[in-house]
Amino acid sequence: MELAEKERMTAHTFTHLDALESESIHIMREVAAECKNPALLFSGGKDSIVMLRLAEKAFRPAKFPFPLVHIDTEHNFPEVISFRDKRAVELGERLIVRSLEDSIRKGTVVLKSATQSRNVFQSVTLLETIAEFGFDACMGGARRDEEKSRAKERIFSFRDEFGQWDPKNQRPELWDIYNTRVHAGENIRVFPISNWTEMDIWQYIERERLEIPDIYFAHEREVIQRPGGLMPVSELVQPQPGEKVVRKTVRFRTVGDITCTCPVESNAKNALEIIAETAITRITERGATRMDDQTSDASMELRKKEGYF
Amino acid sequence: MSSTTQLLRFITAGSVDDGKSTLIGRLLHDSKSIFEDQFSAISKTSAKRGMATVDFSLLTDGLQAEREQGITIDVAYRYFATPRRKFIIGDTPGHEQYTRNMVTAASTANLVVILVDARKGVLVQTRRHTYLASLVGIPHIVLAVNKMDMVDYSQARFSEICAEYLKFAAQLGLTDITCIPLSALVGDMLVERGDNLDWYQGTTLMNLLENIVIDYDVNTTDFRYPVQWVCRPQTEEYHDFRGFMGRIEAGEIAVGDEITVLPSGRTSRVKEIVTYDGKLQRAYAPQSVALTLEDEIDISRGDMFVSGGVAPKVAKEFEAMLCWLSETPLDQNRKYLIKHTTRTAKCLFSGIAYRVDVNTLEQHAAATLNMNDIARVAMKVQQPLVFDSYTTDRATGSFIVIDEATNNTVAAGMIA
């Protein structure tokens, strides 16, 4: 081969996105090959949309060797849920939805109030779903740059029979040789996009021309200004006495529980404009948008120890 | 950051006293990768602990126990980007379990920044870090002579430290070394050159990280393709499709090339290189692809396609350098599992040739191995493995050892 061609390939064509993509595909194929009954968690959010494209790249022209699973808090944005269903149909893949309401009916989740954030209780329904289907591995779209306890999590993260994460007792992870072994009743959470950042996700969405729910782009919305950020007005979030509802042009950087996910003011109408905004933003993704991560320095870590993603 | 940005993984080796956290903090800060809410959180904590300046190590100490006890437990990964490259820093704690953590972080790194304090020069720990870097085969080494402000930016002191270090490194066979004088505290030679080191004509640390050539860190000549997954869609359209999916670990392949399937030794030619984005004429490491072959051969996960000049070894017995990672010592009477590329098999240890003292590099006899021990061992595997020596190919020369009883990863190995 001509050296010129080689140099073009190695130095110019193989970008950081290519490197991240190839790593993620490799991880997903390891899961498919070594785990007996894996699942891929798909919420309709941007990270899990990227995960689906990576799964297409890993397994097409065949079907995915695992179902898609969503733990629905029923506190989700309706645009995201309809997107979730549409995408699963387009891909022709099996989607399993389990609802937090099931756990509430069974009595395994007890809420203090109807409008309380449900993020923390997702773990209960997730663990019940894992038990129902006997999943030994669940792939999720969490990233290490999201939160500082995630920065120390392995790509293959072992959970005991209670679904718990023990940060002090993690398996060493070397090269890209992954230890996928579990005993019956235990399981592994796998994070194929661990090494991606928010910026990488947006660049990939742009490069792959991925469709994402509209609420990620700038739109007008009624919001309430609260100390932690802007709260979107919905059935579940209504102004308290003394609070004023205003219309603002906003977009969501993350989409989670509607009662604790804040939009940011933005005019970005497409992925390219979001990339430009992301390049200059001075606030982290979760710091700007998640009320539940602002409660303590360790709120994510505590949730993860309970079985959360 | 543009769509042509490259990815570089590096680690930093040194203790807090060498200014490691300050160095990482400054790289992140000066590349605008620390966010305001992160900065305000660590500023508050630093003040609460009565520190005069912001302690950047708090950025990477993610776990509650670490923040409470002011210690670092585990390898943390941090990310930052410049217009030229995206960087992944593996940040390793400096004290207990150092060997285990550094080996873990080093296993995926292109480059290591070894920090020394200009006042103290090359210490035992500098030698240890360098030995581990050479053991794990990190291709590029930077000796960062930090705290130059504390030695009046003395060129003579810098030269003295470099000479001593290079002499030591040469004994280990290391050649790709860049020595940089800097002050992480003041900011000299990190991102900016500063005004204090005019006698130094070389690169800044950031300039080196952005420009060092890493394209040839993988073996580009000998094609190595461990089969991960066999794709059989069994649909109308793809009725006879059998795609052997995997990642090219080394070298390159083109449609029509002859490949040998190991360990069976059968040969065939590449019919198609299939990807989601279309068929390719040619593919290179480290792309993940699917290959179809001209002939129907019995192939499954764990087999390896190879071609090119040098053939890998196919054997059940070999020697390796081993790093023991588990609190439970090696038991030579037991069988373990070895995972090497995409193959997992039973294995046992037939002997320990010697254990290396990582501080003195002396070799000692050893009856067993404890956590953090490094040793040359002889191994037997139940099935033949297809491998190269680790120095030729990191991907086909590395393996992990798993304890079947606990399923823990107990050792990491590099085939001699």
XYZ file of C-alpha atoms in Angstrom:
725
model
C 0.000 0.000 0.000
C 1.129 3.520 -0.746
C 2.304 5.302 2.364
C 0.210 8.291 1.392
C -2.935 6.211 1.588
C -1.915 4.765 4.925
C -1.244 8.192 6.337
C -4.563 9.458 5.119
C -6.289 6.578 6.834
C -4.458 6.580 10.132
C -3.760 10.229 10.713
C -6.737 11.866 9.098
C -9.640 9.532 8.683
C -9.591 7.780 12.048
C -10.928 10.494 14.302
C -11.737 10.488 18.002
C -15.353 9.677 17.095
C -14.201 6.689 15.034
C -12.074 5.521 17.951
C -14.934 5.879 20.437
C -17.384 4.221 18.054
C -15.116 1.232 17.446
C -14.545 0.811 21.182
C -18.304 0.884 21.875
C -19.054 -1.646 19.118
C -16.369 -3.920 20.529
C -17.934 -3.687 24.000
C -21.454 -4.457 22.737
C -20.222 -7.497 20.818
C -18.430 -8.773 23.941
C -21.713 -8.490 25.825
C -23.620 -10.337 23.105
C -21.021 -13.096 22.936
C -20.354 -13.657 26.632
C -23.544 -12.792 28.497
C -26.407 -15.273 28.453
C -29.344 -12.884 28.565
C -28.443 -9.231 28.036
C -30.666 -6.191 27.538
C -30.130 -2.659 26.314
C -31.743 0.137 28.289
C -33.432 2.621 25.968
C -35.218 5.677 27.300
C -35.589 7.803 24.183
C -32.943 10.207 25.511
C -29.980 11.324 23.426
C -27.386 8.998 24.958
C -29.545 5.933 24.473
C -30.329 7.056 20.916
C -26.585 7.007 20.275
C -26.480 3.552 21.887
C -29.046 2.278 19.379
C -27.009 3.529 16.436
C -23.936 1.808 17.909
C -25.957 -1.401 18.275
C -26.971 -1.126 14.615
C -23.315 -0.738 13.698
C -22.384 -3.694 15.902
C -25.006 -6.203 14.738
C -26.582 -5.321 11.390
C -27.548 -6.919 9.047
C -28.886 -9.146 11.851
C -31.347 -8.152 14.552
C -30.030 -7.098 17.929
C -29.221 -10.130 20.081
C -31.038 -8.501 23.010
C -34.300 -6.648 23.693
C -34.624 -2.935 24.454
C -35.877 -2.191 27.968
C -37.313 0.994 29.382
C -38.109 1.647 33.024
C -40.881 4.206 32.721
C -41.308 6.478 35.735
C -44.485 7.855 34.097
C -42.912 11.170 34.928
C -41.406 11.380 31.468
C -41.799 13.982 28.779
C -44.545 12.751 26.412
C -42.443 13.746 23.369
C -39.704 11.410 24.555
C -42.037 8.466 25.156
C -43.618 8.747 21.711
C -40.150 9.012 20.212
C -39.104 5.884 22.132
C -41.994 3.855 20.711
C -41.509 5.171 17.184
C -37.789 4.376 17.170
C -38.291 0.807 18.412
C -40.832 0.192 15.619
C -38.555 1.725 12.966
C -35.719 -0.542 14.047
C -37.983 -3.587 14.220
C -36.620 -4.445 17.653
C -38.441 -5.741 20.729
C -39.161 -3.102 23.382
C -40.016 -4.116 26.941
C -41.537 -1.357 29.077
C -41.967 -1.740 32.809
C -43.529 1.013 34.816
C -42.828 2.403 38.237
C -46.608 2.281 38.669
C -46.359 -1.542 38.712
C -43.980 -1.312 41.669
C -46.243 1.214 43.383
C -49.225 -1.124 42.939
C -47.196 -4.041 44.297
C -46.191 -1.896 47.251
C -42.449 -2.167 46.596
C -42.313 1.573 45.920
C -44.012 3.905 48.387
C -44.112 7.560 47.401
C -44.447 10.413 49.843
C -46.426 12.463 47.335
C -47.678 12.095 43.775
C -45.379 14.809 42.488
C -42.212 13.579 44.210
C -39.235 12.930 41.894
C -39.209 9.317 40.859
C -35.597 9.001 39.676
C -34.462 7.313 42.875
C -37.232 4.702 42.705
C -36.348 3.636 39.171
C -33.799 1.299 40.746
C -36.569 -0.758 42.396
C -38.470 -1.302 39.159
C -35.235 -1.924 37.276
C -34.195 -4.650 39.739
C -37.684 -6.185 39.545
C -37.469 -6.181 35.748
C -34.008 -7.756 35.835
C -35.411 -10.498 38.077
C -38.558 -10.971 35.948
C -36.604 -11.595 32.743
C -33.439 -13.016 34.310
C -31.155 -10.488 32.647
C -27.501 -11.037 33.497
C -26.273 -7.880 31.790
C -27.912 -4.509 31.195
C -26.261 -2.035 28.859
C -26.841 1.602 29.668
C -25.844 4.910 28.157
C -24.132 6.397 31.231
C -20.931 8.373 30.677
C -17.981 8.938 33.020
C -17.969 12.679 32.393
C -21.527 13.028 33.715
C -20.804 12.836 37.407
C -17.799 12.276 39.623
C -18.777 8.884 41.042
C -19.306 7.703 37.463
C -15.704 8.716 36.686
C -14.573 5.763 38.791
C -16.964 3.190 37.426
C -15.809 0.320 35.252
C -17.164 -0.280 31.754
C -18.326 -3.688 33.005
C -19.678 -2.848 36.433
C -20.439 -5.805 38.643
C -23.555 -5.752 40.850
C -24.299 -8.211 43.646
C -27.553 -10.102 44.063
C -29.130 -6.977 45.580
C -28.162 -4.983 42.517
C -25.702 -2.974 44.586
C -22.518 -1.302 43.424
C -19.544 -1.499 45.768
C -17.189 1.241 44.631
C -14.351 0.049 46.860
C -14.464 -3.459 45.555
C -14.495 -3.094 41.778
C -12.847 -5.549 39.436
C -9.698 -4.171 37.867
C -10.279 -3.532 34.160
C -7.218 -3.786 31.928
C -6.713 -3.211 28.210
C -10.027 -4.020 26.600
C -10.266 -7.507 28.036
C -13.527 -7.490 29.937
C -14.457 -9.865 32.733
C -18.135 -10.612 32.082
C -18.557 -13.465 34.539
C -21.319 -13.527 37.146
C -22.865 -16.111 39.409
C -26.594 -16.820 39.203
C -28.639 -13.897 40.522
C -25.836 -11.377 40.081
C -25.596 -9.103 37.114
C -23.410 -6.688 35.264
C -24.179 -3.174 34.148
C -22.296 -2.341 31.001
C -21.539 1.181 29.839
C -20.358 1.083 26.223
C -20.161 4.880 25.963
C -18.252 5.390 29.232
C -15.506 7.333 27.468
C -17.801 9.669 25.531
C -18.422 13.232 26.668
C -21.485 15.401 26.148
C -19.600 17.022 23.267
C -18.830 13.666 21.632
C -22.512 12.720 21.837
C -23.589 15.886 20.037
C -20.868 15.548 17.432
C -21.953 11.972 16.799
C -25.623 12.938 16.565
C -24.610 15.523 13.994
C -22.281 13.182 12.076
C -24.772 10.319 11.968
C -27.720 12.650 11.332
C -29.571 10.993 14.237
C -33.134 11.997 14.861
C -33.781 13.045 18.472
C -36.883 14.320 20.308
C -37.706 17.950 19.525
C -37.393 19.092 23.128
C -33.587 18.894 22.799
C -33.810 21.868 20.457
C -34.790 25.450 21.252
C -38.526 25.923 21.680
C -40.864 28.203 23.606
C -42.106 26.790 26.869
C -43.811 27.931 30.059
C -41.353 27.752 32.925
C -41.053 28.789 36.552
C -37.809 30.310 37.807
C -36.712 28.375 40.902
C -33.421 28.569 42.830
C -31.963 25.419 41.188
C -32.975 26.365 37.646
C -35.949 26.721 35.334
C -38.785 24.273 35.959
C -41.006 23.327 33.021
C -44.699 23.757 33.812
C -46.588 20.471 33.435
C -49.436 18.563 35.017
C -47.029 17.623 37.778
C -45.279 20.971 38.176
C -47.566 23.926 38.881
C -46.631 27.360 40.197
C -46.665 27.700 43.973
C -48.170 30.819 45.512
C -45.894 33.744 44.708
C -44.255 32.022 41.707
C -44.637 33.465 38.248
C -44.986 31.511 35.018
C -42.989 32.958 32.132
C -42.496 31.938 28.490
C -38.875 31.398 27.519
C -36.952 29.944 24.598
C -35.270 26.892 26.056
C -33.847 23.461 25.270
C -33.216 20.392 27.402
C -29.629 19.185 27.834
C -30.903 16.012 29.491
C -34.370 14.488 29.629
C -35.308 12.657 32.801
C -38.013 12.900 35.433
C -40.204 15.845 34.411
C -40.392 17.047 38.010
C -36.642 17.523 38.384
C -35.261 18.146 34.888
C -34.592 21.769 34.057
C -34.188 23.230 30.580
C -31.554 25.855 29.779
C -32.158 29.071 27.887
C -30.951 28.573 24.333
C -31.611 29.441 20.724
C -29.876 26.332 19.339
C -32.119 24.844 16.674
C -29.969 21.952 15.463
C -27.079 19.730 16.516
C -24.452 22.047 15.023
C -25.718 24.998 17.034
C -25.810 22.840 20.159
C -22.183 21.802 19.530
C -21.259 25.490 19.344
C -23.083 26.164 22.624
C -21.600 23.098 24.324
C -18.105 24.287 23.387
C -18.520 27.473 25.411
C -20.829 26.418 28.216
C -19.389 26.797 31.707
C -21.813 24.610 33.670
C -21.842 20.786 33.704
C -24.716 18.899 32.174
C -26.150 17.588 35.439
C -25.337 20.719 37.410
C -27.449 22.730 35.001
C -30.349 20.367 34.616
C -30.835 17.953 37.493
C -32.338 19.123 40.745
C -31.827 15.647 42.259
C -28.043 15.758 41.774
C -27.767 19.054 43.572
C -29.006 17.712 46.883
C -25.634 16.410 48.034
C -22.099 15.859 46.805
C -22.738 12.120 46.771
C -26.380 11.839 45.649
C -25.532 9.910 42.490
C -23.163 7.581 44.329
C -25.816 6.805 46.946
C -28.414 6.064 44.253
C -25.950 3.841 42.419
C -25.207 1.848 45.560
C -28.946 1.130 45.701
C -28.977 -0.313 42.208
C -29.394 2.808 40.100
C -27.586 3.269 36.847
C -12.815 20.328 18.487
C -13.541 19.359 14.925
C -14.627 16.129 13.281
C -10.985 15.301 12.513
C -9.807 15.425 16.120
C -7.693 12.444 17.234
C -7.932 10.578 20.529
C -4.947 10.350 22.912
C -5.016 8.440 26.206
C -2.418 9.277 28.813
C -1.712 8.806 32.480
C 0.149 10.826 35.064
C 2.505 9.141 37.525
C 3.733 10.861 40.630
C 2.523 11.669 44.109
C 0.512 14.629 45.302
C 3.791 16.065 46.569
C 5.114 16.203 43.031
C 2.274 18.490 42.044
C 0.324 15.904 40.052
C -3.099 17.267 40.922
C -1.945 20.796 40.240
C -0.671 19.689 36.846
C -3.911 17.924 35.901
C -5.968 20.767 37.319
C -4.046 23.278 35.296
C -4.320 21.293 32.066
C -8.071 21.085 32.584
C -8.370 24.670 33.707
C -6.249 26.168 30.949
C -8.059 24.110 28.310
C -11.338 25.387 29.799
C -12.476 21.913 30.802
C -13.374 22.697 34.389
C -16.924 23.922 34.697
C -17.997 26.718 36.993
C -20.146 24.514 39.207
C -17.293 22.004 39.579
C -14.846 24.773 40.373
C -17.141 26.334 42.946
C -17.735 22.935 44.604
C -14.031 22.146 44.970
C -13.242 25.718 46.051
C -15.774 25.407 48.861
C -14.383 22.050 49.994
C -10.793 23.321 49.853
C -11.740 26.315 51.995
C -13.613 24.063 54.435
C -10.407 22.029 54.859
C -8.456 25.208 55.516
C -6.409 25.157 52.328
C -5.067 28.381 50.920
C -5.420 27.330 47.288
C -7.904 25.215 45.392
C -7.092 21.501 45.676
C -7.585 20.130 42.189
C -7.365 16.530 43.408
C -10.925 17.027 44.664
C -12.033 17.039 41.045
C -11.082 13.433 40.618
C -11.887 12.174 44.086
C -15.389 11.127 43.185
C -16.367 8.792 45.973
C -17.785 9.773 49.332
C -15.154 7.801 51.260
C -12.415 9.547 49.322
C -13.723 12.999 50.088
C -14.293 12.147 53.747
C -10.846 10.655 54.224
C -8.958 12.871 51.790
C -7.593 9.851 49.956
C -7.855 8.502 46.432
C -9.059 4.925 46.175
C -9.335 4.142 42.563
C -8.403 5.032 39.011
C -10.488 7.955 37.777
C -10.881 8.960 34.171
C -11.034 12.596 33.150
C -11.719 14.081 29.763
C -10.694 17.240 28.020
C -10.320 18.402 24.485
C -8.467 20.981 22.480
C -9.092 21.828 18.830
C -6.524 19.186 17.858
C -7.223 16.261 20.146
C -9.566 14.697 22.641
C -7.735 13.462 25.727
C -8.544 10.777 28.264
C -6.474 11.045 31.450
C -6.219 7.991 33.655
C -5.551 9.446 37.083
C -4.105 6.958 39.550
C -3.804 7.269 43.297
C -0.237 7.537 44.492
C 0.053 5.377 47.560
C -1.379 2.027 48.490
C -2.107 -0.454 45.715
C -0.074 1.792 43.491
C 1.228 -0.938 41.231
C -2.200 -2.420 40.624
C -3.760 0.941 39.815
C -0.952 2.184 37.635
C -0.832 -1.043 35.630
C -4.598 -0.817 35.145
C -4.532 2.787 33.931
C -1.377 2.239 31.880
C -2.819 -0.701 29.971
C -4.763 1.570 27.611
C -2.424 4.576 27.565
C -0.444 5.954 24.632
C 1.660 8.133 26.871
C 2.723 8.593 30.482
C 3.747 11.821 32.174
C 6.200 10.945 34.944
C 6.516 13.777 37.416
C 9.601 14.555 39.431
C 10.186 17.377 41.849
C 13.158 19.428 40.573
C 14.454 19.746 44.120
C 14.410 15.983 44.741
C 15.324 14.667 41.307
C 15.017 11.010 40.331
C 13.686 9.027 43.296
C 12.935 5.392 43.946
C 9.318 6.021 42.988
C 10.426 7.597 39.693
C 12.245 4.378 38.872
C 9.214 2.360 39.910
C 6.877 4.395 37.705
C 9.261 4.106 34.799
C 9.674 0.365 35.233
C 5.887 -0.109 35.283
C 5.524 2.089 32.200
C 8.081 -0.051 30.385
C 6.487 -3.283 31.620
C 3.061 -2.267 30.310
C 4.665 -0.981 27.126
C 3.451 2.620 27.108
C 4.879 3.866 23.807
C 5.746 7.459 24.799
C 7.225 8.802 28.011
C 7.391 12.398 29.203
C 9.612 13.236 32.144
C 8.040 16.364 33.608
C 10.588 18.071 35.842
C 8.176 20.070 37.968
C 8.658 22.864 40.501
C 11.386 24.521 38.428
C 10.386 27.734 40.215
C 11.756 26.192 43.431
C 15.243 25.716 41.917
C 15.490 29.178 40.336
C 14.700 27.724 36.919
C 18.214 26.288 36.855
C 19.185 24.812 33.516
C 22.057 22.927 35.157
C 19.669 21.230 37.616
C 17.299 20.265 34.795
C 20.157 18.819 32.701
C 21.473 16.861 35.656
C 18.075 15.256 36.339
C 17.512 14.456 32.645
C 20.938 12.846 32.292
C 20.377 10.628 35.323
C 16.894 9.670 34.158
C 17.879 8.906 30.574
C 20.697 6.674 31.775
C 18.254 4.690 33.907
C 15.632 4.542 31.138
C 18.206 3.262 28.645
C 18.803 0.238 30.909
C 15.113 -0.605 30.457
C 15.398 -0.206 26.701
C 13.217 2.899 26.638
C 13.919 5.336 23.828
C 10.923 7.590 23.231
C 11.425 10.035 26.098
C 10.894 13.783 26.192
C 12.126 15.790 29.193
C 10.292 19.040 29.916
C 11.121 21.557 32.652
C 7.972 23.106 34.044
C 6.149 24.691 36.910
C 2.581 23.481 37.239
C 1.940 26.048 39.960
C 3.122 29.045 37.948
C 2.057 27.577 34.622
C 5.425 27.576 32.868
C 5.717 25.157 29.903
C 2.329 23.537 30.500
C 0.028 25.298 28.077
C 1.992 28.556 27.830
C 5.773 28.834 27.667
C 5.905 31.495 30.403
C 8.768 33.946 30.900
C 11.078 31.947 33.119
C 12.526 29.185 30.987
C 13.978 31.034 28.033
C 16.967 28.675 27.871
C 14.649 25.759 27.052
C 14.021 25.393 23.324
C 11.790 22.310 23.414
C 8.044 21.772 23.412
C 5.476 22.686 26.063
C 3.602 19.764 27.607
C 0.331 20.662 25.886
C 2.017 21.088 22.519
C 3.562 17.648 22.890
C 0.250 16.057 23.901
C -1.426 17.648 20.899
C 1.199 16.708 18.331
C 3.017 13.523 19.281
C 2.550 10.921 16.527
C 0.530 7.979 17.854
C -0.546 6.379 14.575
C 2.099 3.696 14.793
C 1.458 2.762 18.422
C -0.367 -0.288 17.099
C 1.367 -2.869 14.954
C 0.531 -1.782 11.396
C 2.001 -4.715 9.490
C 0.745 -8.053 10.863
C -3.013 -8.479 10.493
C -4.651 -9.778 13.679
C -8.409 -10.254 13.858
C -9.889 -12.165 16.816
C -13.413 -13.308 15.949
C -15.832 -11.839 18.484
C -19.213 -12.821 17.152
C -20.579 -14.711 14.183
C -23.408 -12.822 12.504
C -26.054 -15.045 10.912
C -29.169 -12.977 10.174
C -31.070 -15.945 8.631
C -33.462 -13.589 6.888
C -34.728 -13.836 3.313
C -32.351 -11.129 2.131
C -29.287 -12.418 4.001
C -30.038 -16.107 3.839
C -26.461 -17.304 3.419
C -24.736 -14.410 5.146
C -22.067 -15.434 7.641
C -20.221 -12.381 8.866
C -17.291 -12.802 11.235
C -17.443 -9.748 13.420
C -14.554 -8.308 15.352
C -12.114 -5.504 15.708
C -8.891 -5.338 13.747
C -6.300 -5.401 16.534
C -3.302 -4.936 14.282
C -2.445 -4.430 10.634
C -4.867 -4.095 7.761
C -6.907 -6.213 5.366
C -8.327 -5.802 1.863
C -10.961 -7.626 -0.165
C -9.263 -10.580 -1.895
C -6.486 -10.950 0.703
C -5.660 -14.452 1.875
C -6.153 -15.056 5.590
C -5.287 -17.986 7.836
C -7.708 -19.028 10.563
C -5.894 -20.025 13.745
C -5.573 -22.333 15.568
C -7.041 -24.588 12.803
C -4.656 -23.330 10.109
C -7.309 -23.335 7.357
C -7.001 -20.578 4.768
C -9.477 -18.557 2.734
C -9.832 -15.159 1.086
C -11.752 -12.107 2.235
C -14.910 -11.805 0.128
C -16.373 -8.652 1.666
C -15.636 -6.154 4.421
C -19.090 -5.262 5.719
C -19.990 -2.285 7.886
C -23.249 -0.531 8.687
C -22.016 2.373 6.559
C -21.419 0.188 3.523
C -18.850 -2.222 2.180
C -15.177 -1.308 2.284
C -12.295 -2.276 0.024
C -9.789 -2.067 2.845
C -9.885 -1.790 6.642
C -7.313 -0.993 9.311
C -6.688 -1.330 13.040
C -8.575 -0.409 15.210
C -11.735 -0.532 13.094
C -14.636 -2.800 14.109
C -15.968 -4.555 11.011
C -17.508 -7.805 9.739
C -15.667 -10.043 7.270
C -17.164 -12.628 4.954
C -14.969 -15.325 3.409
C -14.851 -17.073 0.035
C -14.920 -20.530 1.626
C -17.168 -22.172 4.171
C -14.925 -23.002 7.103
C -15.923 -23.898 10.639
C -15.115 -20.741 12.573
C -16.260 -19.579 15.976
C -15.556 -16.973 18.627
C -12.028 -17.273 19.921
C -10.496 -18.085 16.540
C -8.175 -15.517 15.010
C -7.717 -14.452 11.380
C -4.136 -13.548 10.570
C -2.090 -12.545 7.558
C 1.064 -10.620 6.863
C 4.751 -11.116 7.428
C 5.129 -12.577 10.903
C 2.948 -15.458 12.047
C 1.766 -15.485 15.667
C 2.582 -18.394 17.956
C 0.000 -21.080 18.619
C 0.753 -22.842 21.878
C -0.582 -24.150 25.178
C 2.481 -23.176 27.158
C 4.276 -19.880 27.428
C 6.003 -17.530 29.831
C 4.651 -14.157 30.833
C 5.180 -11.191 33.108
C 2.334 -11.178 35.583
C 0.960 -8.488 37.869
C -1.007 -10.014 40.730
C -4.051 -7.830 41.476
C -5.974 -9.743 44.115
C -5.817 -9.621 47.903
C -5.956 -13.408 47.812
C -2.463 -14.702 46.911
C -1.754 -16.932 43.939
C -2.323 -20.596 44.707
C -0.205 -22.699 42.363
C -2.259 -25.786 43.125
C -5.402 -24.240 41.679
C -6.724 -23.872 38.185
C -7.738 -20.401 37.028
C -9.367 -19.001 33.904
C -7.401 -17.022 31.359
C -9.105 -14.539 29.029
C -6.921 -13.723 26.052
C -8.372 -11.794 23.063
C -11.796 -13.406 22.625
C -10.871 -16.798 24.059
C -11.406 -17.927 27.659
C -9.869 -21.194 28.867
C -8.692 -22.967 31.990
C -5.083 -22.401 32.945
C -2.563 -23.171 35.636
C 0.741 -21.772 36.798
C 3.595 -24.206 36.362
C 6.243 -22.058 37.992
C 7.413 -18.663 39.182
C 10.800 -17.869 37.620
C 11.312 -14.764 39.733
C 9.566 -11.846 41.375
C 10.704 -8.302 40.564
C 11.294 -5.772 43.310
C 9.755 -2.738 41.592
C 11.918 -0.345 43.595
C 15.319 -1.899 42.903
C 14.455 -4.046 39.853
C 16.206 -6.936 41.589
C 14.907 -10.431 40.912
C 13.985 -12.690 43.819
C 12.781 -16.249 44.116
C 9.121 -16.493 45.123
C 6.832 -19.312 46.233
C 3.629 -17.334 45.755
C 2.455 -13.915 44.602
C 0.652 -11.271 46.630
C -1.248 -8.196 45.565
C 0.952 -5.747 43.629
C 3.649 -8.361 42.969
C 5.195 -8.525 39.525
C 6.732 -11.787 38.418
C 7.845 -13.863 35.507
C 5.746 -17.018 35.419
C 5.295 -20.126 33.309
C 1.714 -20.969 32.348
C -0.172 -23.892 30.847
C -3.510 -23.424 29.118
C -6.039 -26.158 28.396
C -6.525 -25.033 24.774
C -3.953 -23.493 22.448
C -3.868 -19.696 22.385
C -2.933 -17.612 19.341
C -0.564 -14.931 20.553
C 2.328 -12.584 19.874
C 4.805 -11.344 22.399
C 3.426 -8.318 24.242
C 6.231 -6.109 22.987
C 5.220 -6.878 19.384
C 1.486 -6.519 19.879
C -0.226 -5.317 23.035
C -3.620 -6.681 21.946
C -2.561 -10.265 21.202
C 0.093 -10.410 23.939
C -2.072 -9.423 26.909
C -4.432 -11.439 29.080
C -6.293 -11.403 32.367
C -6.632 -14.184 34.928
C -9.993 -14.823 36.587
C -10.646 -16.781 39.784
C -13.544 -19.066 38.939
C -14.747 -19.278 42.522
C -15.206 -15.531 43.000
C -15.232 -14.436 39.343
C -12.761 -11.711 40.292
C -10.018 -10.534 37.980
C -6.936 -11.587 39.930
C -4.023 -10.935 37.573
C -2.955 -9.212 34.397
C -0.372 -10.790 32.128
C 1.965 -9.857 29.329
C 3.272 -12.702 27.223
C 7.066 -12.779 26.965
